Short mmCIF file of C-alpha atoms in Angstrom, two decimals:
data_model
loop_
_atom_site.label_atom_id
_atom_site.label_comp_id
_atom_site.label_asym_id
_atom_site.label_seq_id
_atom_site.Cartn_x
_atom_site.Cartn_y
_atom_site.Cartn_z
CA UNK A 653 96.09 47.55 -175.51
CA UNK A 654 93.20 47.14 -178.02
CA UNK A 655 91.44 49.94 -179.92
CA UNK A 656 88.40 49.89 -177.62
CA UNK A 657 90.57 50.40 -174.55
CA UNK A 658 92.47 53.22 -176.27
CA UNK A 659 89.20 54.89 -177.30
CA UNK A 660 87.84 54.59 -173.76
CA UNK A 661 91.04 56.09 -172.36
CA UNK A 662 90.88 59.01 -174.80
CA UNK A 663 87.23 59.60 -173.98
CA UNK A 664 88.01 59.58 -170.25
CA UNK A 665 90.92 62.00 -170.71
CA UNK A 666 88.76 64.34 -172.81
CA UNK A 667 85.94 64.33 -170.23
CA UNK A 668 88.47 64.98 -167.45
CA UNK A 669 89.93 67.97 -169.30
CA UNK A 670 86.48 69.39 -170.09
CA UNK A 671 85.57 69.21 -166.39
CA UNK A 672 88.80 71.04 -165.65
CA UNK A 673 87.89 73.77 -168.14
CA UNK A 674 84.47 74.16 -166.49
CA UNK A 675 86.10 74.55 -163.07
CA UNK A 676 88.56 77.12 -164.46
CA UNK A 677 85.81 79.13 -166.18
CA UNK A 678 83.71 79.16 -162.99
CA UNK A 679 86.75 80.43 -161.11
CA UNK A 680 86.66 83.51 -163.34
CA UNK A 681 82.91 83.99 -162.76
CA UNK A 682 83.25 83.76 -158.97
CA UNK A 683 86.36 85.95 -159.09
CA UNK A 684 84.19 88.68 -160.58
CA UNK A 685 81.67 88.26 -157.75
CA UNK A 686 84.43 88.33 -155.11
CA UNK A 687 85.76 91.54 -156.68
CA UNK A 688 82.35 93.20 -156.69
CA UNK A 689 81.43 92.43 -153.07
CA UNK A 690 84.91 93.25 -151.75
CA UNK A 691 84.71 96.65 -153.45
CA UNK A 692 81.16 97.17 -152.16
CA UNK A 693 82.41 96.47 -148.62
CA UNK A 694 85.10 99.12 -148.99
CA UNK A 695 82.51 101.59 -150.27
CA UNK A 696 80.09 101.01 -147.37
CA UNK A 697 79.89 101.87 -143.69
CA UNK A 698 82.99 103.29 -142.04
CA UNK A 699 85.04 102.68 -145.19
CA UNK A 700 82.97 104.90 -147.47
CA UNK A 701 81.75 107.42 -144.89
CA UNK A 702 85.03 108.03 -143.05
CA UNK A 703 88.21 106.34 -144.27
CA UNK A 704 87.70 106.90 -147.99
CA UNK A 705 85.23 109.74 -147.45
CA UNK A 706 85.41 112.53 -144.85
CA UNK A 707 88.62 111.03 -143.40
CA UNK A 708 87.68 111.96 -139.84
CA UNK A 709 90.36 109.54 -138.66
CA UNK A 710 93.00 111.84 -140.19
CA UNK A 711 94.65 109.10 -142.26
CA UNK A 712 97.64 109.94 -144.44
CA UNK A 713 97.57 109.51 -148.22
CA UNK A 714 99.86 106.49 -147.81
CA UNK A 715 97.46 104.93 -145.30
CA UNK A 716 94.41 105.55 -147.50
CA UNK A 717 96.12 104.11 -150.58
CA UNK A 718 98.02 101.13 -149.20
CA UNK A 719 97.15 100.39 -145.55
CA UNK A 720 93.40 100.33 -146.17
CA UNK A 721 93.96 98.17 -149.26
CA UNK A 722 96.05 95.73 -147.22
CA UNK A 723 93.42 95.74 -144.48
CA UNK A 724 90.64 94.96 -146.95
CA UNK A 725 92.67 92.17 -148.52
CA UNK A 726 93.58 90.76 -145.08
CA UNK A 727 89.97 90.71 -143.88
CA UNK A 728 88.73 89.15 -147.11
CA UNK A 729 91.38 86.41 -147.20
CA UNK A 730 91.08 85.66 -143.48
CA UNK A 731 87.30 85.27 -143.75
CA UNK A 732 87.81 83.20 -146.90
CA UNK A 733 90.25 81.01 -144.94
CA UNK A 734 87.58 80.51 -142.26
CA UNK A 735 85.07 79.50 -144.95
CA UNK A 736 87.67 77.06 -146.31
CA UNK A 737 88.26 75.54 -142.86
CA UNK A 738 84.51 75.09 -142.40
CA UNK A 739 84.16 73.30 -145.74
CA UNK A 740 87.30 71.22 -145.08
CA UNK A 741 85.88 70.24 -141.68
CA UNK A 742 82.52 69.28 -143.17
CA UNK A 743 84.35 67.05 -145.67
CA UNK A 744 86.28 65.46 -142.81
CA UNK A 745 89.67 66.60 -144.15
CA UNK A 746 91.01 68.77 -141.31
CA UNK A 747 93.47 66.04 -140.31
CA UNK A 748 94.73 65.87 -143.90
CA UNK A 749 95.05 69.66 -143.92
CA UNK A 750 97.47 69.66 -140.98
CA UNK A 751 99.42 66.68 -142.34
CA UNK A 752 99.86 68.30 -145.77
CA UNK A 753 101.31 71.43 -144.15
CA UNK A 754 104.44 69.40 -143.35
CA UNK A 755 104.95 68.13 -146.90
CA UNK A 756 106.71 69.60 -149.96
CA UNK A 757 103.44 70.25 -151.86
CA UNK A 758 102.13 71.98 -148.73
CA UNK A 759 105.14 74.28 -148.67
CA UNK A 760 104.61 74.98 -152.38
CA UNK A 761 101.07 76.14 -151.55
CA UNK A 762 102.41 78.36 -148.76
CA UNK A 763 104.92 79.94 -151.16
CA UNK A 764 102.16 80.49 -153.71
CA UNK A 765 100.04 82.15 -151.04
CA UNK A 766 102.86 84.50 -150.05
CA UNK A 767 103.46 85.44 -153.70
CA UNK A 768 99.85 85.85 -154.78
CA UNK A 769 98.35 86.83 -151.44
CA UNK A 770 99.59 89.77 -149.35
CA UNK A 771 101.39 91.79 -152.04
CA UNK A 772 99.43 90.93 -155.20
CA UNK A 773 96.02 91.01 -153.51
CA UNK A 774 96.80 94.29 -151.74
CA UNK A 775 97.85 95.83 -155.06
CA UNK A 776 94.60 94.54 -156.59
CA UNK A 777 92.44 96.12 -153.87
CA UNK A 778 94.37 99.40 -154.03
CA UNK A 779 94.06 99.43 -157.83
CA UNK A 780 90.28 98.94 -157.58
CA UNK A 781 90.02 101.96 -155.28
CA UNK A 782 92.15 104.10 -157.59
CA UNK A 783 90.89 103.04 -161.01
CA UNK A 784 87.62 101.20 -160.51
CA UNK A 785 86.65 98.12 -162.52
CA UNK A 786 88.70 99.30 -165.51
CA UNK A 787 91.80 97.84 -163.83
CA UNK A 788 90.35 94.30 -163.81
CA UNK A 789 91.31 93.51 -167.43
CA UNK A 790 94.82 94.84 -166.70
CA UNK A 791 95.12 92.50 -163.70
CA UNK A 792 93.92 89.70 -166.00
CA UNK A 793 97.27 89.96 -167.79
CA UNK A 794 98.37 87.35 -165.24
CA UNK A 795 97.48 84.69 -167.84
CA UNK A 796 99.85 86.14 -170.41
CA UNK A 797 102.56 86.82 -167.83
CA UNK A 798 102.12 83.30 -166.47
CA UNK A 799 102.74 81.89 -169.95
CA UNK A 800 105.95 83.96 -170.28
CA UNK A 801 107.14 82.95 -166.80
CA UNK A 802 106.33 79.31 -167.51
CA UNK A 803 108.38 79.44 -170.71
CA UNK A 804 111.54 80.90 -169.20
CA UNK A 805 111.40 79.24 -165.78
CA UNK A 806 109.74 75.88 -166.48
CA UNK A 807 110.61 75.58 -170.20
CA UNK A 808 106.94 75.43 -171.19
CA UNK A 809 105.85 76.03 -174.78
CA UNK A 810 105.57 79.62 -176.05
CA UNK A 811 104.75 79.51 -179.77
CA UNK A 812 103.77 82.16 -182.28
CA UNK A 813 100.04 81.94 -181.53
CA UNK A 814 100.66 82.44 -177.82
CA UNK A 815 102.96 85.41 -178.49
CA UNK A 816 100.22 86.94 -180.67
CA UNK A 817 97.72 86.44 -177.84
CA UNK A 818 100.08 88.11 -175.37
CA UNK A 819 100.51 91.09 -177.71
CA UNK A 820 96.72 91.37 -178.11
CA UNK A 821 96.35 91.37 -174.32
CA UNK A 822 99.02 94.04 -173.91
CA UNK A 823 97.36 96.20 -176.59
CA UNK A 824 93.93 95.91 -174.93
CA UNK A 825 95.41 96.68 -171.51
CA UNK A 826 97.20 99.73 -172.92
CA UNK A 827 93.97 101.06 -174.46
CA UNK A 828 92.02 100.44 -171.25
CA UNK A 829 94.74 102.12 -169.19
CA UNK A 830 94.99 105.04 -171.61
CA UNK A 831 91.26 105.71 -171.69
CA UNK A 832 91.10 105.32 -167.91
CA UNK A 833 93.82 107.94 -167.52
CA UNK A 834 92.02 110.31 -169.88
CA UNK A 835 88.63 109.89 -168.23
CA UNK A 836 89.49 109.48 -164.54
CA UNK A 837 92.79 111.28 -164.06
CA UNK A 838 96.26 110.27 -162.80
CA UNK A 839 94.84 108.01 -160.07
CA UNK A 840 93.58 105.58 -162.72
CA UNK A 841 97.05 105.36 -164.26
CA UNK A 842 98.52 104.51 -160.86
CA UNK A 843 95.75 101.94 -160.45
CA UNK A 844 96.72 100.32 -163.75
CA UNK A 845 100.36 100.22 -162.59
CA UNK A 846 99.39 98.46 -159.36
CA UNK A 847 97.21 96.08 -161.39
CA UNK A 848 100.29 95.12 -163.41
CA UNK A 849 102.18 94.31 -160.18
CA UNK A 850 99.18 92.21 -159.16
CA UNK A 851 99.17 90.43 -162.56
CA UNK A 852 102.86 89.59 -162.15
CA UNK A 853 102.29 88.13 -158.67
CA UNK A 854 99.31 86.06 -159.80
CA UNK A 855 101.19 84.99 -162.93
CA UNK A 856 104.01 83.60 -160.80
CA UNK A 857 101.50 81.97 -158.45
CA UNK A 858 99.64 80.29 -161.31
CA UNK A 859 102.86 79.03 -162.89
CA UNK A 860 104.06 77.52 -159.59
CA UNK A 861 100.75 76.28 -158.16
CA UNK A 862 100.21 73.60 -160.80
CA UNK A 863 102.85 71.40 -159.17
CA UNK A 864 101.20 71.41 -155.77
CA UNK A 865 97.62 70.90 -156.98
CA UNK A 866 98.51 67.75 -158.90
CA UNK A 867 99.65 66.12 -155.65
CA UNK A 868 97.12 67.28 -153.05
CA UNK A 869 93.36 67.78 -152.89
CA UNK A 870 92.34 71.19 -154.23
CA UNK A 871 90.19 71.93 -151.15
CA UNK A 872 93.19 71.43 -148.88
CA UNK A 873 95.36 73.47 -151.26
CA UNK A 874 93.02 76.46 -151.23
CA UNK A 875 92.60 76.24 -147.43
CA UNK A 876 96.38 76.49 -147.07
CA UNK A 877 96.46 79.34 -149.57
CA UNK A 878 93.75 81.50 -148.00
CA UNK A 879 94.77 80.94 -144.38
CA UNK A 880 98.40 81.73 -145.20
CA UNK A 881 97.49 84.83 -147.20
CA UNK A 882 95.16 86.21 -144.53
CA UNK A 883 97.55 85.62 -141.63
CA UNK A 884 100.59 86.91 -143.54
CA UNK A 885 98.70 90.08 -144.36
CA UNK A 886 97.57 90.61 -140.77
CA UNK A 887 100.82 89.82 -138.92
CA UNK A 888 103.49 90.78 -141.48
CA UNK A 889 102.44 93.20 -144.24
CA UNK A 890 100.01 95.40 -142.29
CA UNK A 891 102.43 96.05 -139.38
CA UNK A 892 105.23 96.86 -141.86
CA UNK A 893 102.99 99.34 -143.72
CA UNK A 894 101.88 100.96 -140.45
CA UNK A 895 105.54 101.23 -139.38
CA UNK A 896 106.39 102.95 -142.68
CA UNK A 897 103.46 105.32 -142.07
CA UNK A 898 104.89 106.10 -138.62
CA UNK A 899 101.88 104.80 -136.70
CA UNK A 900 102.46 101.25 -135.48
CA UNK A 901 99.20 101.19 -133.50
CA UNK A 902 97.07 102.09 -136.50
CA UNK A 903 96.43 98.46 -137.52
CA UNK A 904 94.52 97.53 -134.37
CA UNK A 905 92.41 100.71 -134.53
CA UNK A 906 91.47 100.14 -138.17
CA UNK A 907 90.94 96.40 -137.74
CA UNK A 908 88.68 96.94 -134.73
CA UNK A 909 86.62 99.48 -136.64
CA UNK A 910 86.33 97.26 -139.71
CA UNK A 911 85.22 94.03 -138.05
CA UNK A 912 82.59 95.76 -135.88
CA UNK A 913 81.13 97.81 -138.73
CA UNK A 914 78.01 96.84 -140.69
CA UNK A 915 80.10 96.62 -143.88
CA UNK A 916 81.62 93.36 -142.59
CA UNK A 917 78.66 91.48 -144.13
CA UNK A 918 79.98 92.30 -147.60
CA UNK A 919 83.44 91.00 -146.65
CA UNK A 920 81.80 87.78 -145.45
CA UNK A 921 80.16 87.46 -148.88
CA UNK A 922 83.34 88.39 -150.76
CA UNK A 923 85.33 85.89 -148.67
CA UNK A 924 82.79 83.22 -149.53
CA UNK A 925 83.15 83.84 -153.28
CA UNK A 926 86.95 84.10 -152.99
CA UNK A 927 86.97 80.47 -151.84
CA UNK A 928 85.67 78.98 -155.14
CA UNK A 929 87.45 81.68 -157.14
CA UNK A 930 90.83 80.35 -156.04
CA UNK A 931 89.94 76.70 -155.37
CA UNK A 932 88.34 76.25 -158.81
CA UNK A 933 91.40 77.96 -160.32
CA UNK A 934 93.73 75.52 -158.60
CA UNK A 935 91.52 72.51 -159.41
CA UNK A 936 91.11 73.60 -163.03
CA UNK A 937 94.88 74.03 -163.36
CA UNK A 938 95.49 70.52 -162.06
CA UNK A 939 92.92 68.98 -164.44
CA UNK A 940 93.47 70.81 -167.73
CA UNK A 941 96.98 72.21 -167.24
CA UNK A 942 98.20 75.44 -165.70
CA UNK A 943 98.30 77.38 -169.00
CA UNK A 944 94.75 76.51 -170.07
CA UNK A 945 93.45 76.85 -166.50
CA UNK A 946 94.93 80.35 -166.17
CA UNK A 947 93.44 81.31 -169.53
CA UNK A 948 89.92 80.25 -168.52
CA UNK A 949 90.31 81.96 -165.14
CA UNK A 950 91.53 85.06 -166.97
CA UNK A 951 88.05 85.51 -168.41
CA UNK A 952 87.44 87.59 -165.28
CA UNK A 953 88.70 90.36 -167.57
CA UNK A 954 85.01 90.35 -168.54
CA UNK A 955 83.33 88.96 -165.41
CA UNK A 956 85.00 91.46 -163.05
CA UNK A 957 83.65 94.62 -164.73
CA UNK A 958 80.33 92.84 -165.42
CA UNK A 959 79.62 91.95 -161.77
CA UNK A 960 80.94 95.34 -160.56
CA UNK A 961 78.47 96.99 -162.93
CA UNK A 962 75.61 94.80 -161.62
CA UNK A 963 76.39 94.82 -157.88
CA UNK A 964 77.89 98.30 -157.46
CA UNK A 965 76.38 100.25 -160.35
CA UNK A 966 72.86 98.84 -160.73
CA UNK A 967 72.03 97.31 -157.31
CA UNK A 968 73.94 99.61 -154.93
CA UNK A 969 73.54 102.67 -157.18
CA UNK A 970 77.16 103.81 -156.81
CA UNK A 971 78.43 106.05 -159.60
CA UNK A 972 81.61 105.33 -161.55
CA UNK A 973 81.22 101.59 -162.10
CA UNK A 974 80.03 101.66 -165.68
CA UNK A 975 82.68 101.04 -168.34
CA UNK A 976 82.79 103.12 -171.50
CA UNK A 977 82.00 101.36 -174.81
CA UNK A 978 85.69 101.30 -175.85
CA UNK A 979 86.65 99.78 -172.48
CA UNK A 980 84.03 97.04 -172.90
CA UNK A 981 85.31 96.36 -176.40
CA UNK A 982 88.90 96.12 -175.15
CA UNK A 983 87.80 93.80 -172.32
CA UNK A 984 86.34 91.46 -174.97
CA UNK A 985 89.50 91.87 -177.09
CA UNK A 986 91.56 90.83 -174.07
CA UNK A 987 89.40 87.72 -173.65
CA UNK A 988 90.19 86.89 -177.30
CA UNK A 989 93.90 87.42 -176.62
CA UNK A 990 93.68 85.19 -173.55
CA UNK A 991 91.99 82.53 -175.69
CA UNK A 992 94.87 82.68 -178.17
CA UNK A 993 97.36 82.13 -175.35
CA UNK A 994 95.47 79.02 -174.28
CA UNK A 995 94.58 77.81 -177.80
CA UNK A 996 90.84 78.04 -177.07
CA UNK A 997 89.86 77.73 -180.72
CA UNK A 998 86.30 76.37 -181.15
CA UNK A 999 87.39 74.70 -184.42
CA UNK A 1000 89.70 72.45 -182.42
CA UNK A 1001 86.65 70.78 -180.88
CA UNK A 1002 85.42 69.72 -184.34
CA UNK A 1003 88.89 68.57 -185.34
CA UNK A 1004 89.06 66.29 -182.30
CA UNK A 1005 85.61 64.87 -183.08
CA UNK A 1006 86.62 64.15 -186.66
CA UNK A 1007 89.82 62.48 -185.44
#
């Protein structure tokens, strides 16, 4: 192979990776939008006036904390799955979607959905209700946890720089959690704890999903993910939670109220943004590597609080969605830590050009 061919190959590889980074970064941006509109939906209509407000339905503390969170996650992911099916149909890939379900990569996507969907997403929604947008940077620890999981399970690299980045992330999360506890009370601390569970689930999902997305189209992968997550939440997790609460018929009552309420429009919007949030994450992972893709996606440590502040605080005028200065600083510090994990050093760009 001559030097011109090698140079062309390197240029093509570099352009491919840069496109992957763009997809992964946009996944973080849209993840922030999905977070904001999902939270707005659960603050509007019957959710804000009754279930989380006056509680005229007489819901238990367990139901308010976990069942409503699971319901919100189930509705969001199910609507997102419908959006995905519409896009997949428009692209003429519905036949491929059903064929992939029978393959090994398809089963990998289903496993990822079960790990990162019902449990992790429910914890995320519950954490948002308990701690507000301050829990978003804590949930963004999934990048650091994914790097640790990838090292021990898949023997991926974990060098000194990455360890430093993980420590920076943990420090920032601890400060955010500590100030949240001081300012908002014990509920915020519980929210941070649930956000950590969420980060672990998403960390495992990100570490595993890279295999599947290198073998199948990302649109099909995300359609499998969202449909599986929504259905698993509706037919498995929600009934189990209602059974624990001692009211097996509660799911149908809550679901009926939610889908007929005016707040459903915000879930339709959040489901729409959840589609690119996850699909760009998967596509970015397959193009630039799972570690770097998770790092770029993890920038929602900033985008989550930012869009919550815009949509909930400034547009909707709901109190409690403005971060304190120290929390903003720690969100930026966590982004720096995430960058260290993924080796996002701007100087590296110049080094490659010089080479």
